Short mmCIF file of C-alpha atoms and ligand atoms in Angstrom, two decimals:
data_model
loop_
_atom_site.label_atom_id
_atom_site.label_comp_id
_atom_site.label_asym_id
_atom_site.label_seq_id
_atom_site.Cartn_x
_atom_site.Cartn_y
_atom_site.Cartn_z
CA UNK A 12 59.14 -58.51 20.10
CA UNK A 13 59.15 -61.34 17.79
CA UNK A 14 61.05 -60.58 14.31
CA UNK A 15 58.02 -59.95 11.44
CA UNK A 16 59.85 -62.16 8.93
CA UNK A 17 56.94 -61.11 6.14
CA UNK A 18 58.33 -57.70 6.22
CA UNK A 19 59.44 -56.96 2.46
CA UNK A 20 61.83 -54.06 3.06
CA UNK A 21 65.15 -54.90 3.20
CA UNK A 22 66.61 -54.81 7.01
CA UNK A 23 70.00 -53.40 8.76
CA UNK A 24 71.88 -56.59 9.63
CA UNK A 25 73.52 -54.56 12.59
CA UNK A 26 70.17 -53.70 13.81
CA UNK A 27 69.79 -54.67 17.51
CA UNK A 28 66.22 -56.24 17.21
CA UNK A 29 68.30 -58.85 14.84
CA UNK A 30 71.40 -59.74 16.95
CA UNK A 31 70.56 -62.67 18.38
CA UNK A 32 69.32 -63.78 15.05
CA UNK A 33 72.20 -63.02 12.86
CA UNK A 34 74.29 -64.84 15.62
CA UNK A 35 73.18 -67.93 15.99
CA UNK A 36 72.00 -68.25 11.97
CA UNK A 37 74.42 -69.74 9.93
CA UNK A 38 76.25 -67.45 7.09
CA UNK A 39 75.77 -67.86 3.25
CA UNK A 40 72.14 -68.35 3.52
CA UNK A 41 71.39 -64.28 3.55
CA UNK A 42 74.55 -63.54 2.08
CA UNK A 43 76.73 -65.61 -0.40
CA UNK A 44 80.46 -65.84 1.69
CA UNK A 45 82.04 -64.74 -1.45
CA UNK A 46 84.98 -67.34 -1.12
CA UNK A 47 87.00 -68.44 -4.11
CA UNK A 48 87.58 -72.28 -3.26
CA UNK A 49 85.26 -74.76 -1.48
CA UNK A 50 84.71 -78.20 0.29
CA UNK A 51 81.82 -79.83 0.08
CA UNK A 52 81.99 -82.78 2.60
CA UNK A 53 79.57 -85.50 2.66
CA UNK A 54 79.27 -87.75 6.00
CA UNK A 55 77.18 -90.77 7.57
CA UNK A 56 77.55 -90.81 11.13
CA UNK A 57 78.32 -93.93 13.22
CA UNK A 58 79.56 -96.54 15.18
CA UNK A 59 79.62 -94.11 17.63
CA UNK A 60 76.67 -91.62 17.58
CA UNK A 61 76.86 -89.90 20.75
CA UNK A 62 80.70 -89.42 19.25
CA UNK A 63 79.32 -88.08 16.24
CA UNK A 64 76.68 -85.78 18.83
CA UNK A 65 80.29 -83.90 20.36
CA UNK A 66 82.41 -84.23 17.35
CA UNK A 67 79.02 -81.67 15.67
CA UNK A 68 79.31 -79.29 18.78
CA UNK A 69 83.15 -79.35 18.71
CA UNK A 70 82.35 -78.78 15.03
CA UNK A 71 80.08 -75.78 15.60
CA UNK A 72 82.20 -74.08 18.79
CA UNK A 73 85.37 -74.36 16.30
CA UNK A 74 84.32 -73.97 12.55
CA UNK A 75 80.67 -72.93 11.55
CA UNK A 76 80.76 -69.16 10.32
CA UNK A 77 78.04 -66.80 11.76
CA UNK A 78 75.52 -64.69 9.88
CA UNK A 79 76.65 -61.92 12.25
CA UNK A 80 80.72 -62.83 11.93
CA UNK A 81 79.92 -63.17 8.29
CA UNK A 82 78.82 -59.27 7.95
CA UNK A 83 81.82 -58.37 10.21
CA UNK A 84 84.42 -60.08 8.40
CA UNK A 85 82.76 -58.89 4.72
CA UNK A 86 82.90 -55.06 5.89
CA UNK A 87 86.56 -55.34 7.28
CA UNK A 88 87.85 -56.62 3.84
CA UNK A 89 85.87 -54.28 2.43
CA UNK A 90 86.85 -51.31 4.06
CA UNK A 91 90.09 -52.54 5.15
CA UNK A 92 91.01 -55.28 2.21
CA UNK A 93 91.18 -57.94 5.37
CA UNK A 94 90.77 -61.09 4.12
CA UNK A 95 87.89 -63.22 6.31
CA UNK A 96 88.66 -66.68 8.09
CA UNK A 97 88.39 -70.08 7.25
CA UNK A 98 84.34 -70.02 6.12
CA UNK A 99 82.46 -72.97 7.89
CA UNK A 100 78.53 -74.36 7.81
CA UNK A 101 77.34 -77.72 8.61
CA UNK A 102 73.94 -79.16 6.94
CA UNK A 103 71.66 -82.11 8.45
CA UNK A 104 69.56 -84.54 6.32
CA UNK A 105 66.30 -85.76 7.90
CA UNK A 106 68.26 -89.38 8.04
CA UNK A 107 70.89 -87.20 9.77
CA UNK A 108 68.20 -86.34 12.80
CA UNK A 109 67.54 -89.82 12.96
CA UNK A 110 70.30 -91.43 13.10
CA UNK A 111 71.00 -88.89 16.43
CA UNK A 112 68.21 -89.84 17.84
CA UNK A 113 66.74 -86.99 17.29
CA UNK A 114 63.18 -86.67 17.74
CA UNK A 115 62.12 -82.93 16.70
CA UNK A 116 63.04 -82.42 13.02
CA UNK A 117 62.42 -79.26 10.81
CA UNK A 118 58.95 -80.35 9.64
CA UNK A 119 59.02 -79.38 5.66
CA UNK A 120 57.65 -82.89 4.54
CA UNK A 121 59.55 -82.59 1.18
CA UNK A 122 63.03 -82.55 3.48
CA UNK A 123 61.83 -85.52 5.43
CA UNK A 124 61.10 -88.00 2.75
CA UNK A 125 64.68 -86.76 1.18
CA UNK A 126 65.40 -86.23 -2.84
CA UNK A 127 64.73 -90.03 -3.88
CA UNK A 128 61.65 -89.36 -2.93
CA UNK A 129 61.21 -86.78 -5.43
CA UNK A 130 63.09 -87.95 -8.66
CA UNK A 131 59.76 -89.45 -10.09
CA UNK A 132 57.96 -85.47 -10.21
CA UNK A 133 61.61 -84.14 -11.16
CA UNK A 134 61.74 -86.57 -13.93
CA UNK A 135 65.69 -87.28 -12.27
CA UNK A 136 67.68 -90.12 -13.56
CA UNK A 137 67.31 -93.21 -11.26
CA UNK A 138 69.47 -92.83 -8.05
CA UNK A 139 71.12 -96.53 -9.12
CA UNK A 140 72.50 -94.38 -11.55
CA UNK A 141 73.95 -91.64 -9.52
CA UNK A 142 77.49 -91.29 -8.40
CA UNK A 143 78.25 -93.58 -5.90
CA UNK A 144 78.39 -91.27 -3.21
CA UNK A 145 75.06 -90.08 -2.92
CA UNK A 146 73.36 -93.41 -3.40
CA UNK A 147 72.75 -94.37 -0.43
CA UNK A 148 71.88 -92.12 2.28
CA UNK A 149 73.80 -88.99 3.71
CA UNK A 150 73.72 -87.65 6.86
CA UNK A 151 75.35 -84.39 7.28
CA UNK A 152 77.17 -82.22 4.70
CA UNK A 153 80.00 -79.99 5.71
CA UNK A 154 81.12 -76.77 4.11
CA UNK A 155 84.13 -75.10 3.65
CA UNK A 156 85.54 -72.17 1.82
CA UNK A 157 88.37 -69.75 1.50
CA UNK A 158 90.11 -68.09 -0.78
CA UNK A 159 93.36 -70.21 -0.24
CA UNK A 160 92.89 -73.41 -1.66
CA UNK A 161 96.08 -75.23 0.18
CA UNK A 162 93.94 -74.32 3.04
CA UNK A 163 90.52 -76.23 2.40
CA UNK A 164 92.84 -79.31 1.32
CA UNK A 165 94.38 -79.29 4.72
CA UNK A 166 90.87 -78.45 6.74
CA UNK A 167 89.34 -81.37 4.80
CA UNK A 168 92.12 -84.21 5.53
CA UNK A 169 92.18 -82.89 8.95
CA UNK A 170 88.63 -82.86 9.32
CA UNK A 171 88.33 -86.56 7.72
CA UNK A 172 90.86 -88.11 10.32
CA UNK A 173 88.61 -86.16 12.93
CA UNK A 174 85.39 -87.61 12.46
CA UNK A 175 87.08 -91.52 11.26
CA UNK A 176 89.40 -92.12 14.13
CA UNK A 177 86.92 -91.12 16.27
CA UNK A 178 84.48 -93.45 14.93
CA UNK A 179 82.05 -90.38 14.32
CA UNK A 180 81.02 -91.41 11.36
CA UNK A 181 82.52 -91.67 7.53
CA UNK A 182 83.26 -90.05 4.94
CA UNK A 183 81.20 -90.73 1.98
CA UNK A 184 82.49 -88.10 -0.19
CA UNK A 185 84.22 -84.82 -0.76
CA UNK A 186 83.82 -82.42 -3.98
CA UNK A 187 85.34 -79.43 -4.82
CA UNK A 188 84.24 -76.06 -5.70
CA UNK A 189 86.19 -73.37 -8.12
CA UNK A 190 85.10 -69.86 -9.05
CA UNK A 191 85.51 -69.83 -12.40
CA UNK A 192 86.26 -66.00 -13.80
CA UNK A 193 86.01 -64.69 -17.56
CA UNK A 194 88.22 -62.78 -18.86
CA UNK A 195 86.86 -59.05 -16.99
CA UNK A 196 87.26 -61.01 -13.56
CA UNK A 197 83.11 -62.14 -13.10
CA UNK A 198 81.87 -65.47 -12.43
CA UNK A 199 81.03 -67.26 -14.57
CA UNK A 200 79.56 -70.96 -15.31
CA UNK A 201 81.12 -73.60 -17.11
CA UNK A 202 78.87 -72.76 -20.11
CA UNK A 203 80.52 -69.17 -20.01
CA UNK A 204 77.95 -67.55 -18.45
CA UNK A 205 77.86 -64.60 -15.69
CA UNK A 206 75.89 -66.17 -13.18
CA UNK A 207 74.80 -65.07 -9.47
CA UNK A 208 73.88 -61.94 -10.72
CA UNK A 209 69.65 -62.30 -10.23
CA UNK A 210 69.59 -63.37 -6.43
CA UNK A 211 66.84 -61.97 -3.71
CA UNK A 212 68.43 -59.73 -1.53
CA UNK A 213 67.87 -58.99 2.35
CA UNK A 214 70.37 -56.59 3.96
CA UNK A 215 70.10 -52.71 3.42
CA UNK A 216 73.26 -52.26 3.25
CA UNK A 217 76.17 -50.60 0.36
CA UNK A 218 76.70 -54.25 -1.32
CA UNK A 219 73.49 -54.88 -1.81
CA UNK A 220 72.08 -51.58 -2.73
CA UNK A 221 74.24 -51.02 -5.22
CA UNK A 222 72.56 -53.45 -7.41
CA UNK A 223 69.13 -51.70 -6.97
CA UNK A 224 68.30 -48.95 -9.34
CA UNK A 225 68.55 -45.68 -7.55
CA UNK A 226 65.86 -44.52 -9.56
CA UNK A 227 61.87 -45.25 -9.03
CA UNK A 228 59.64 -47.17 -10.01
CA UNK A 229 62.08 -50.01 -10.59
CA UNK A 230 60.91 -52.84 -13.00
CA UNK A 231 62.26 -55.54 -11.11
CA UNK A 232 62.45 -54.93 -6.96
CA UNK A 233 65.63 -57.57 -5.91
CA UNK A 234 64.60 -57.62 -2.29
CA UNK A 235 62.79 -60.43 -0.26
CA UNK A 236 61.22 -60.94 3.23
CA UNK A 237 63.20 -63.09 5.27
CA UNK A 238 60.40 -65.57 5.38
CA UNK A 239 61.76 -66.42 1.52
CA UNK A 240 64.21 -68.62 3.81
CA UNK A 241 64.36 -68.79 7.09
CA UNK A 242 62.05 -70.98 9.60
CA UNK A 243 62.00 -71.55 13.00
CA UNK A 244 64.52 -74.05 14.34
CA UNK A 245 62.74 -76.49 16.16
CA UNK A 246 65.57 -77.33 17.94
CA UNK A 247 67.35 -74.07 18.56
CA UNK A 248 67.59 -72.44 22.09
CA UNK A 249 66.33 -69.22 21.72
CA UNK A 250 63.05 -67.44 20.02
CA UNK A 251 65.74 -66.23 16.91
CA UNK A 252 66.82 -69.50 16.40
CA UNK A 253 66.36 -70.04 13.06
CA UNK A 254 67.16 -72.53 10.07
CA UNK A 255 67.00 -72.89 6.21
CA UNK A 256 66.24 -75.82 3.82
CA UNK A 257 68.89 -76.28 1.81
CA UNK A 258 69.03 -77.99 -2.26
CA UNK A 259 72.15 -79.78 -3.53
CA UNK A 260 72.70 -81.29 -6.54
CA UNK A 261 75.77 -82.10 -8.53
CA UNK A 262 74.92 -80.96 -11.78
CA UNK A 263 77.81 -82.13 -15.01
CA UNK A 264 77.63 -79.57 -17.67
CA UNK A 265 78.88 -80.81 -21.36
CA UNK A 266 80.32 -77.90 -22.51
CA UNK A 267 81.16 -79.04 -25.99
CA UNK A 268 78.01 -80.15 -26.53
CA UNK A 269 76.66 -77.55 -25.79
CA UNK A 270 78.48 -75.55 -27.80
CA UNK A 271 77.63 -77.27 -30.91
CA UNK A 272 74.07 -77.10 -30.12
CA UNK A 273 74.18 -73.37 -29.46
CA UNK A 274 76.50 -73.58 -32.99
CA UNK A 275 73.54 -75.51 -35.08
CA UNK A 276 70.72 -72.95 -33.10
CA UNK A 277 72.64 -69.93 -34.16
CA UNK A 278 72.25 -71.71 -37.93
CA UNK A 279 69.01 -72.84 -37.79
CA UNK A 280 67.66 -69.02 -37.14
CA UNK A 281 69.73 -67.49 -40.15
CA UNK A 282 73.14 -66.41 -38.03
CA UNK A 283 76.72 -67.00 -38.77
CA UNK A 284 78.19 -69.74 -35.94
CA UNK A 285 79.46 -66.05 -34.91
CA UNK A 286 76.85 -65.33 -34.22
CA UNK A 287 76.27 -67.98 -31.79
CA UNK A 288 76.68 -65.52 -28.40
CA UNK A 289 72.98 -64.73 -30.02
CA UNK A 290 72.02 -68.22 -30.02
CA UNK A 291 73.33 -69.20 -26.23
CA UNK A 292 71.66 -65.67 -24.96
CA UNK A 293 68.22 -67.02 -26.54
CA UNK A 294 68.91 -70.93 -24.22
CA UNK A 295 69.94 -68.30 -20.99
CA UNK A 296 68.10 -65.35 -21.27
CA UNK A 297 71.59 -63.76 -20.73
CA UNK A 298 74.50 -62.90 -23.30
CA UNK A 299 77.80 -64.27 -22.11
CA UNK A 300 78.33 -60.97 -19.93
CA UNK A 301 75.30 -61.02 -18.72
CA UNK A 302 73.28 -58.33 -19.92
CA UNK A 303 69.95 -59.17 -20.59
CA UNK A 304 68.50 -59.92 -24.23
CA UNK A 305 65.36 -58.85 -23.07
CA UNK A 306 66.63 -55.58 -22.75
CA UNK A 307 69.36 -55.46 -25.35
CA UNK A 308 70.45 -57.02 -28.85
CA UNK A 309 73.39 -57.72 -29.03
CA UNK A 310 76.20 -57.47 -26.41
CA UNK A 311 77.85 -54.38 -26.41
CA UNK A 312 81.56 -55.32 -27.56
CA UNK A 313 84.20 -54.51 -24.66
CA UNK A 314 81.17 -53.84 -22.46
CA UNK A 315 83.12 -52.22 -19.10
CA UNK A 316 79.82 -52.24 -16.63
CA UNK A 317 80.42 -55.02 -13.60
CA UNK A 318 77.00 -57.30 -13.96
CA UNK A 319 76.09 -56.02 -10.59
CA UNK A 320 74.85 -52.85 -12.01
CA UNK A 321 71.43 -52.67 -11.36
CA UNK A 322 71.16 -52.34 -15.21
CA UNK A 323 71.66 -56.12 -15.40
CA UNK A 324 68.86 -57.17 -13.16
CA UNK A 325 66.23 -53.95 -13.19
CA UNK A 326 64.36 -55.18 -15.89
CA UNK A 327 61.02 -57.29 -16.81
CA UNK A 328 58.98 -58.87 -19.49
CA UNK A 329 56.08 -57.23 -19.65
CA UNK A 330 57.00 -55.53 -23.04
CA UNK A 331 58.20 -59.04 -24.67
CA UNK A 332 56.10 -61.32 -25.87
CA UNK A 333 58.53 -63.95 -26.04
CA UNK A 334 60.44 -62.26 -29.90
CA UNK A 335 63.50 -61.11 -27.62
CA UNK A 336 63.66 -63.14 -25.10
CA UNK A 337 62.01 -66.24 -25.86
CA UNK A 338 59.47 -68.03 -22.92
CA UNK A 339 61.26 -70.93 -22.62
CA UNK A 340 64.58 -69.12 -22.16
CA UNK A 341 66.22 -70.52 -18.53
CA UNK A 342 66.17 -67.32 -16.64
CA UNK A 343 62.65 -66.83 -18.02
CA UNK A 344 61.41 -69.92 -16.53
CA UNK A 345 62.40 -70.13 -13.69
CA UNK A 346 61.76 -66.18 -13.02
CA UNK A 347 58.86 -65.14 -15.00
CA UNK A 348 59.20 -61.04 -13.66
CA UNK A 349 55.27 -61.59 -13.70
CA UNK A 350 54.82 -63.58 -16.79
CA UNK A 351 52.94 -66.23 -14.74
CA UNK A 352 50.43 -63.55 -13.54
CA UNK A 353 49.60 -61.42 -16.81
CA UNK A 354 46.22 -62.20 -17.98
CA UNK A 355 47.10 -63.17 -21.35
CA UNK A 356 49.59 -65.89 -20.04
CA UNK A 357 48.28 -67.26 -16.73
CA UNK A 358 48.59 -70.97 -16.52
CA UNK A 359 47.92 -71.58 -12.95
CA UNK A 360 44.29 -71.01 -11.81
CA UNK A 361 42.97 -67.30 -10.64
CA UNK A 362 45.07 -64.39 -11.15
CA UNK A 363 47.84 -64.07 -8.38
CA UNK A 364 49.64 -61.22 -6.95
CA UNK A 365 52.98 -60.44 -8.03
CA UNK A 366 54.03 -61.71 -4.28
CA UNK A 367 52.46 -64.83 -4.84
CA UNK A 368 55.13 -65.91 -7.93
CA UNK A 369 57.76 -64.35 -6.09
CA UNK A 370 57.50 -66.31 -3.16
CA UNK A 371 58.56 -69.01 -5.68
CA UNK A 372 62.38 -67.33 -5.90
CA UNK A 373 65.11 -69.51 -4.38
CA UNK A 374 68.78 -68.03 -2.77
CA UNK A 375 71.26 -69.66 -5.55
CA UNK A 376 74.73 -70.50 -3.54
CA UNK A 377 76.59 -72.54 -6.25
CA UNK A 378 79.74 -72.88 -7.15
CA UNK A 379 81.53 -74.67 -10.27
CA UNK A 380 83.29 -78.29 -10.22
CA UNK A 381 86.04 -79.83 -12.25
CA UNK A 382 89.28 -78.21 -13.93
CA UNK A 383 89.70 -76.90 -17.60
CA UNK A 384 92.94 -78.02 -19.48
CA UNK A 385 91.90 -74.60 -20.81
CA UNK A 386 89.92 -71.66 -19.14
CA UNK A 387 86.74 -70.19 -20.86
CA UNK A 388 89.30 -66.69 -20.35
CA UNK A 389 91.56 -68.71 -22.68
CA UNK A 390 89.19 -69.35 -25.60
CA UNK A 391 89.38 -73.29 -26.16
CA UNK A 392 88.71 -74.35 -29.38
CA UNK A 393 85.44 -76.53 -29.68
CA UNK A 394 87.60 -79.88 -29.67
CA UNK A 395 89.38 -78.63 -26.21
CA UNK A 396 85.82 -78.21 -24.50
CA UNK A 397 84.90 -80.71 -21.72
CA UNK A 398 82.18 -83.12 -22.29
CA UNK A 399 82.20 -84.55 -18.51
CA UNK A 400 84.04 -84.20 -14.94
CA UNK A 401 82.90 -80.48 -15.01
CA UNK A 402 79.75 -78.99 -14.07
CA UNK A 403 77.94 -77.09 -11.11
CA UNK A 404 77.45 -77.59 -7.40
CA UNK A 405 73.81 -76.12 -7.18
CA UNK A 406 72.93 -75.40 -4.42
CA UNK A 407 69.92 -73.00 -2.97
CA UNK A 408 68.01 -72.25 0.50
CA UNK A 409 64.40 -71.69 0.82
CA UNK A 410 61.50 -71.80 3.32
CA UNK A 411 59.60 -74.33 1.38
CA UNK A 412 61.27 -76.95 -0.90
CA UNK A 413 58.15 -77.80 -2.59
CA UNK A 414 56.89 -74.27 -3.00
CA UNK A 415 60.41 -73.27 -4.58
CA UNK A 416 63.25 -75.25 -5.77
CA UNK A 417 60.56 -78.13 -6.38
CA UNK A 418 57.86 -75.79 -8.25
CA UNK A 419 60.73 -74.17 -10.12
CA UNK A 420 62.28 -77.47 -11.55
CA UNK A 421 59.03 -79.89 -12.02
CA UNK A 422 56.45 -76.54 -12.28
CA UNK A 423 58.27 -74.33 -14.53
CA UNK A 424 61.18 -75.83 -16.45
CA UNK A 425 60.56 -79.13 -16.77
CA UNK A 426 56.83 -77.88 -17.97
CA UNK A 427 56.53 -77.67 -21.84
CA UNK A 428 53.06 -75.39 -21.01
CA UNK A 429 54.54 -72.73 -18.86
CA UNK A 430 54.04 -70.07 -18.85
CA UNK A 431 52.26 -70.35 -22.19
CA UNK A 432 51.06 -73.25 -24.06
CA UNK A 433 53.48 -74.90 -26.70
CA UNK A 434 56.62 -73.08 -25.05
CA UNK A 435 58.53 -76.73 -24.80
CA UNK A 436 61.35 -77.30 -21.53
CA UNK A 437 63.82 -75.28 -20.39
CA UNK A 438 66.84 -76.03 -22.76
CA UNK A 439 69.37 -75.58 -19.76
CA UNK A 440 67.94 -77.62 -16.63
CA UNK A 441 64.83 -79.05 -18.30
CA UNK A 442 63.73 -83.08 -17.80
CA UNK A 443 61.36 -85.11 -18.90
CA UNK A 444 58.67 -83.58 -21.72
CA UNK A 445 57.29 -85.26 -25.07
CA UNK A 446 60.82 -84.14 -26.77
CA UNK A 447 58.85 -80.92 -28.21
CA UNK A 448 61.00 -78.33 -29.47
CA UNK A 449 61.04 -75.24 -28.72
CA UNK A 450 60.37 -72.05 -31.02
CA UNK A 451 63.34 -69.81 -31.30
CA UNK A 452 62.60 -65.84 -32.33
CA UNK A 453 64.69 -65.48 -36.00
CA UNK A 454 65.97 -61.96 -35.25
CA UNK A 455 65.56 -59.91 -32.19
CA UNK A 456 62.02 -58.82 -31.93
CA UNK A 457 61.20 -60.94 -35.17
CA UNK A 458 57.59 -62.75 -34.50
CA UNK A 459 58.78 -65.83 -36.95
CA UNK A 460 59.69 -68.22 -35.57
CA UNK A 461 61.82 -71.86 -36.15
CA UNK A 462 61.47 -75.14 -34.08
CA UNK A 463 65.02 -76.72 -32.73
CA UNK A 464 65.16 -78.94 -29.60
CA UNK A 465 67.19 -78.01 -27.02
CA UNK A 466 68.01 -80.16 -24.14
CA UNK A 467 70.38 -82.41 -22.53
CA UNK A 468 73.28 -80.90 -21.35
CA UNK A 469 73.11 -81.18 -17.97
CA UNK A 470 73.28 -84.24 -16.43
CA UNK A 471 72.16 -84.72 -12.12
CA UNK A 472 75.09 -86.92 -11.07
CA UNK A 473 73.42 -86.91 -7.38
CA UNK A 474 72.50 -85.08 -4.44
CA UNK A 475 69.97 -84.44 -1.26
CA UNK A 476 67.98 -82.32 0.44
CA UNK A 477 69.38 -80.62 4.05
CA UNK A 478 68.40 -78.38 6.95
CA UNK A 479 71.10 -75.43 7.91
CA UNK A 480 70.07 -75.79 11.97
CA UNK A 481 70.54 -72.67 14.09
CA UNK A 482 74.22 -72.77 16.20
CA UNK A 483 73.32 -72.81 19.24
CA UNK A 484 71.27 -76.50 18.32
CA UNK A 485 74.52 -77.45 16.92
CA UNK A 486 76.28 -76.42 19.76
CA UNK A 487 73.80 -78.20 22.39
CA UNK A 488 74.19 -81.47 20.46
CA UNK A 489 77.83 -82.06 22.14
CA UNK A 490 76.36 -81.42 25.81
CA UNK A 491 73.54 -83.83 25.22
CA UNK A 492 76.47 -86.39 24.03
CA UNK A 493 78.45 -85.31 27.55
CA UNK A 494 75.32 -86.30 29.38
CA UNK A 495 75.16 -89.48 28.12
CA UNK A 496 78.60 -90.15 30.34
CA UNK A 497 80.30 -89.74 27.16
CA UNK A 498 83.37 -87.10 27.77
CA UNK A 499 83.74 -85.11 24.67
CA UNK A 500 87.30 -86.16 22.44
CA UNK A 501 87.51 -82.86 21.44
CA UNK A 502 87.64 -80.29 24.21
C1 LIG B 621 74.07 -76.51 -14.35
C2 LIG B 621 73.43 -76.19 -14.22
C3 LIG B 621 72.92 -74.68 -14.52
C4 LIG B 621 73.70 -72.96 -14.98
C5 LIG B 621 74.78 -73.83 -15.95
C6 LIG B 621 72.83 -72.10 -14.40
C7 LIG B 621 73.19 -70.77 -15.27
C8 LIG B 621 72.57 -69.50 -15.18
C9 LIG B 621 72.99 -68.64 -14.99
C10 LIG B 621 74.01 -68.50 -16.39
C11 LIG B 621 72.20 -67.63 -15.35
C12 LIG B 621 72.00 -66.46 -15.10
C13 LIG B 621 72.88 -65.65 -14.23
C14 LIG B 621 71.45 -64.50 -13.10
O1 LIG B 621 70.52 -64.16 -13.78
O2 LIG B 621 72.20 -64.54 -11.87
C15 LIG B 621 70.98 -68.49 -14.12
C16 LIG B 621 70.05 -67.55 -13.47
C17 LIG B 621 69.44 -68.66 -12.32
N1 LIG B 621 69.04 -70.12 -12.68
FE1 LIG B 621 70.47 -71.04 -12.96
N2 LIG B 621 71.88 -72.21 -13.63
C18 LIG B 621 71.94 -74.02 -13.82
C19 LIG B 621 70.77 -74.29 -13.21
C20 LIG B 621 69.63 -73.94 -12.27
C21 LIG B 621 68.67 -74.60 -11.68
C22 LIG B 621 68.57 -76.01 -10.94
C23 LIG B 621 68.03 -73.84 -11.04
C24 LIG B 621 66.41 -74.02 -10.20
C25 LIG B 621 65.54 -74.95 -10.07
C26 LIG B 621 68.03 -72.41 -11.55
C27 LIG B 621 67.60 -71.31 -11.22
C28 LIG B 621 67.98 -70.07 -11.36
C29 LIG B 621 67.45 -68.56 -11.14
C30 LIG B 621 66.34 -68.73 -10.15
C31 LIG B 621 68.58 -68.25 -11.90
C32 LIG B 621 68.09 -66.45 -11.77
C33 LIG B 621 66.69 -66.10 -12.42
C34 LIG B 621 66.35 -64.81 -12.09
O3 LIG B 621 66.02 -63.96 -11.62
O4 LIG B 621 65.95 -64.28 -13.40
N3 LIG B 621 69.74 -72.36 -12.27
N4 LIG B 621 71.51 -69.54 -14.10
#
């Protein structure tokens, strides 16, 4: 029987009905790979395209981690503290499919057109101003991940040599990601806020259900149907061959600028500079430790609750008319948790069901990049904070780029009238707009507000739209190269 991707119940990844899906799907889509170091290798195929196809097949045989293997390794890690093996993924762009001479492409129109074609709609900077690696056509991206940085560096060098020596392609550039942690060991982004708390979840496993409230009804259900991220791979070998669209954006963070603006905002709303954590929480929607500002007036001192606890995610904004967590706060813009369907606030046409709003969710798999002279946990002074050279390698998976990533960026974050008139842009990632100041509550739950224009501390340096194909398709590529009379040099 065909798998029902629209089933909203979480799945058992070990159940027989998902066995062939899990073996043919690349890892990191349904669940994060969880390694601390990554390399993102950007490739253009050629001059020898048959060698490129052959190399991809070889890479799929030797390096790609399936969803099944990832799940088995994560169980081993949890139960016996045995670290997983080097994690590998390979993603192709539409230009990459064309360069390989493949006629059957995944059919998302945004994927086929590429990220640059959406520049105007997203208010992205001109690609001429992007970093060199991203200006011309990229054909593929390899993702390597491991907890041992030296292993990533060595394998990246080896792969570059293998690809270029066989004239399969040119490595256009490599980005290295590294998980940053706060003093309690939880992953943060460069502005210092715990990240990756709220994600769509798919598995009915111990690690996922720990983050979900045991009591019901819940205020927020984090589970999502597989159709949120998976689409049939048109080139897959089996009926259960699936893939997912990946948005990659290199987002530079001006950490000093953000910190200064946060302190100025604190003053503007009548707080001391030392209360800038509160101002920052109005920007993000969460305090640095992950507590949502809609449910908590202040971040508990020396709080020991893990941000993976369901308390951090089992909330919505039904009892908050923007006086606790402003409508423009980052997490409220990109996941309104019902705001956009509330009759008082609805913005888009007829009242929609909550499930329709939830269809815009994305699965985030980003990782910070860049070295800091003084790590966030060592409390750097203002002048020691970086203004460039650090940021987020933003990655998100979805089944429909227009309705998911692009919807969140263009129609939520950038739209000054979303979810209500005069909201202003998302102060963290908003682009474009008319420079309208956002209105900031002067105290928690206070209806009085102060206008303050907060934006411009995150800059796009480049990016692209990819597809994560099924493993059976990638393996098959080497056979098709072989049929063209070219013995693979990799066997
Ligand atoms: C440098 C850029 C960015 C930074 C520093 C950043 C930071 C954060 C932080 C700290 C959180 C709270 C943690 C959590 O709820 O999991 C968050 C949540 C989130 N972010 Fe971002 N983010 C960035 C870019 C983006 C972009 C480009 C998008 C998509 C357009 C996005 C979408 C989301 C979503 C969907 C959530 C979860 C909201 C929820 O479910 O409540 N972020 N981000």
